[in-house]
C-alpha positions in Angstrom: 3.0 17.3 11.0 3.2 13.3 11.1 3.1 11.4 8.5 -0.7 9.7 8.3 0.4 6.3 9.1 2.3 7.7 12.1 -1.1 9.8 12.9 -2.8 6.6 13.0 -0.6 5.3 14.9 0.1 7.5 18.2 -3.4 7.2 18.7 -4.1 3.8 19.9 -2.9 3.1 22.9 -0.6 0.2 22.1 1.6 1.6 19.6 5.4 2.1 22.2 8.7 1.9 21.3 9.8 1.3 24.3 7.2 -0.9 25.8 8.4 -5.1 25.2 5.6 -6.7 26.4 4.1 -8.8 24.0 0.9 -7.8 22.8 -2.3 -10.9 22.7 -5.2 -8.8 20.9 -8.4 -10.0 19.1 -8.1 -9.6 15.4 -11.6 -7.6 15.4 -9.2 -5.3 18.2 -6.6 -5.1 15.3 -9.2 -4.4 12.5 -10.3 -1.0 14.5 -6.7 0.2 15.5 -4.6 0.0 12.5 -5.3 1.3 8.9 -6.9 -1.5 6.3 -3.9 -1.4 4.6 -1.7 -2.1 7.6 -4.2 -4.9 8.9 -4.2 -6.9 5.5 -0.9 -7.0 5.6 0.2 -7.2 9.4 -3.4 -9.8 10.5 -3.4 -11.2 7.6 -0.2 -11.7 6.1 -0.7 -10.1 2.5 1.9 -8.9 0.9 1.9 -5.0 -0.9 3.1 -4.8 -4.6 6.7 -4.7 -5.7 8.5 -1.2 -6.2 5.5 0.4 -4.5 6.5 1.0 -0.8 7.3 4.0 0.7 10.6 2.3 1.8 11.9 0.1 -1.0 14.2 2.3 -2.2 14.7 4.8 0.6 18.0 5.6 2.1 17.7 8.1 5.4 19.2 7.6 8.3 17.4 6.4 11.8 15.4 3.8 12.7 12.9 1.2 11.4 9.9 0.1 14.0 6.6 -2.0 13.7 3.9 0.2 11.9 1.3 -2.0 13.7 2.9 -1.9 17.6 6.0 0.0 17.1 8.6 -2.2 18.5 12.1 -1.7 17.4 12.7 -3.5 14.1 15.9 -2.2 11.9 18.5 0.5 11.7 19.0 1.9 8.5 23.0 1.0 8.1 21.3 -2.8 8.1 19.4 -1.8 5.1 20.7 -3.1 1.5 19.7 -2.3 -2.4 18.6 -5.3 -3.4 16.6 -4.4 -6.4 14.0 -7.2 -5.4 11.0 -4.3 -5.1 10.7 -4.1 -1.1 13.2 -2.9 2.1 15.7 -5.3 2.6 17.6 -5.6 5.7 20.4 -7.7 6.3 20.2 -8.0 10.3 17.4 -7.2 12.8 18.2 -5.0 15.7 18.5 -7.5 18.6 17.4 -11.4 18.6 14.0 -10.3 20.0 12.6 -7.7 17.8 12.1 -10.5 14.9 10.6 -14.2 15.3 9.4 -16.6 12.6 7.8 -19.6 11.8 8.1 -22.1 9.0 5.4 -20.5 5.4 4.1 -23.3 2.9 1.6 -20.7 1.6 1.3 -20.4 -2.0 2.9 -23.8 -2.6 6.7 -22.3 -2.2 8.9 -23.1 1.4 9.8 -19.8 2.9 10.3 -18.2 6.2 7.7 -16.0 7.3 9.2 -13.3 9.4 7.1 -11.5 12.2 7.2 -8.9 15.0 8.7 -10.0 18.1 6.1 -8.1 20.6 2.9 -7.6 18.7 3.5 -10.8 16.3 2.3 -8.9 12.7 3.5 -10.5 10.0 6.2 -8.3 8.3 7.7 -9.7 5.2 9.9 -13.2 5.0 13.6 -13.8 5.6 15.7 -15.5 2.5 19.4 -16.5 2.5 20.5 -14.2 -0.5 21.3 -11.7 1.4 25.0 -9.9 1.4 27.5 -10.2 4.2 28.2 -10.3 7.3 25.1 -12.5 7.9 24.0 -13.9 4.1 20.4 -13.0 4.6 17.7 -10.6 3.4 15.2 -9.6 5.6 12.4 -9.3 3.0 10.0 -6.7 4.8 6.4 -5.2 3.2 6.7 -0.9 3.7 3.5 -0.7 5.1 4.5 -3.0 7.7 7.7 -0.4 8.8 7.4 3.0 10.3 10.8 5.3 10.2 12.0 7.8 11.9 15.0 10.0 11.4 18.0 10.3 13.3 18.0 13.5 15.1 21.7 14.1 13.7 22.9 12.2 10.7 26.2 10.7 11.1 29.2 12.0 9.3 30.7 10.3 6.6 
């Protein structure tokens, strides 16, 4: 059985991981695919509470997609621990799957960071993250969808 979100998901017809073309839908199109919870944060860039995500502090092996339009976002040996309350990445998986944009909201100077196809907003990027590339791909849970690798690797 699929986890709800992923339910929700497979049944609109925009949701591909393999598809790249960038998606141009109405907001009121948005409001009536994705879950409210989803849409608040991938329409209208709110952001879920600390140490609640699914995915803060998760640690299995595969792949990290858009929950909104499920392009390819993150593998998991790009995730980090760092203990700031939500999934941090410290590289996306290619120089398309990620854009951003320049965020005053709220009165602080950040860098919003958003899908590549479908542009959802995701989470923000900071440069506090570890090495090789010194930043932190700050991302909401509710705006990831997972999915296993079919065979871990060996360690």
């Amino acid at each position: 059985m699929l986890p709800l979100q992923a339910q929700n998901n497979a049944k609109h017809k925009y949701y591909s991981h393999t598809d790249e073309k960038k998606l141009h839908l109405s907001d009121a199109e948005w409001k009536s695919i994705l879950p409210e919870d989803l849409y608040l944060v991938s329409r209208k860039a709110q952001t879920e509470a600390a140490f609640t995500g699914k995915y803060w502090n998760y640690t299995g092996e595969g792949t990290y997609y858009c929950a909104a339009c499920g392009y390819t976002l993150f593998r998991s040996d790009a995730k980090f621990a760092s203990s700031c309350g939500w999934p941090s990445f410290f590289e996306q998986e290619n120089k398309k799957s990620i854009v951003f944009k320049d965020d005053k909201s709220h009165g602080m100077d950040r860098v919003e960071a958003l899908c590549g196809r479908c542009g959802g907003h995701l989470g923000h990027l900071f440069d506090d993250g570890p090495e090789p590339t010194g930043k932190r791909y700050c991302m909401n849970s509710v705006s990831l969808d997972f999915e296993p690798d079919m065979k871990p690797k060996k360690k």
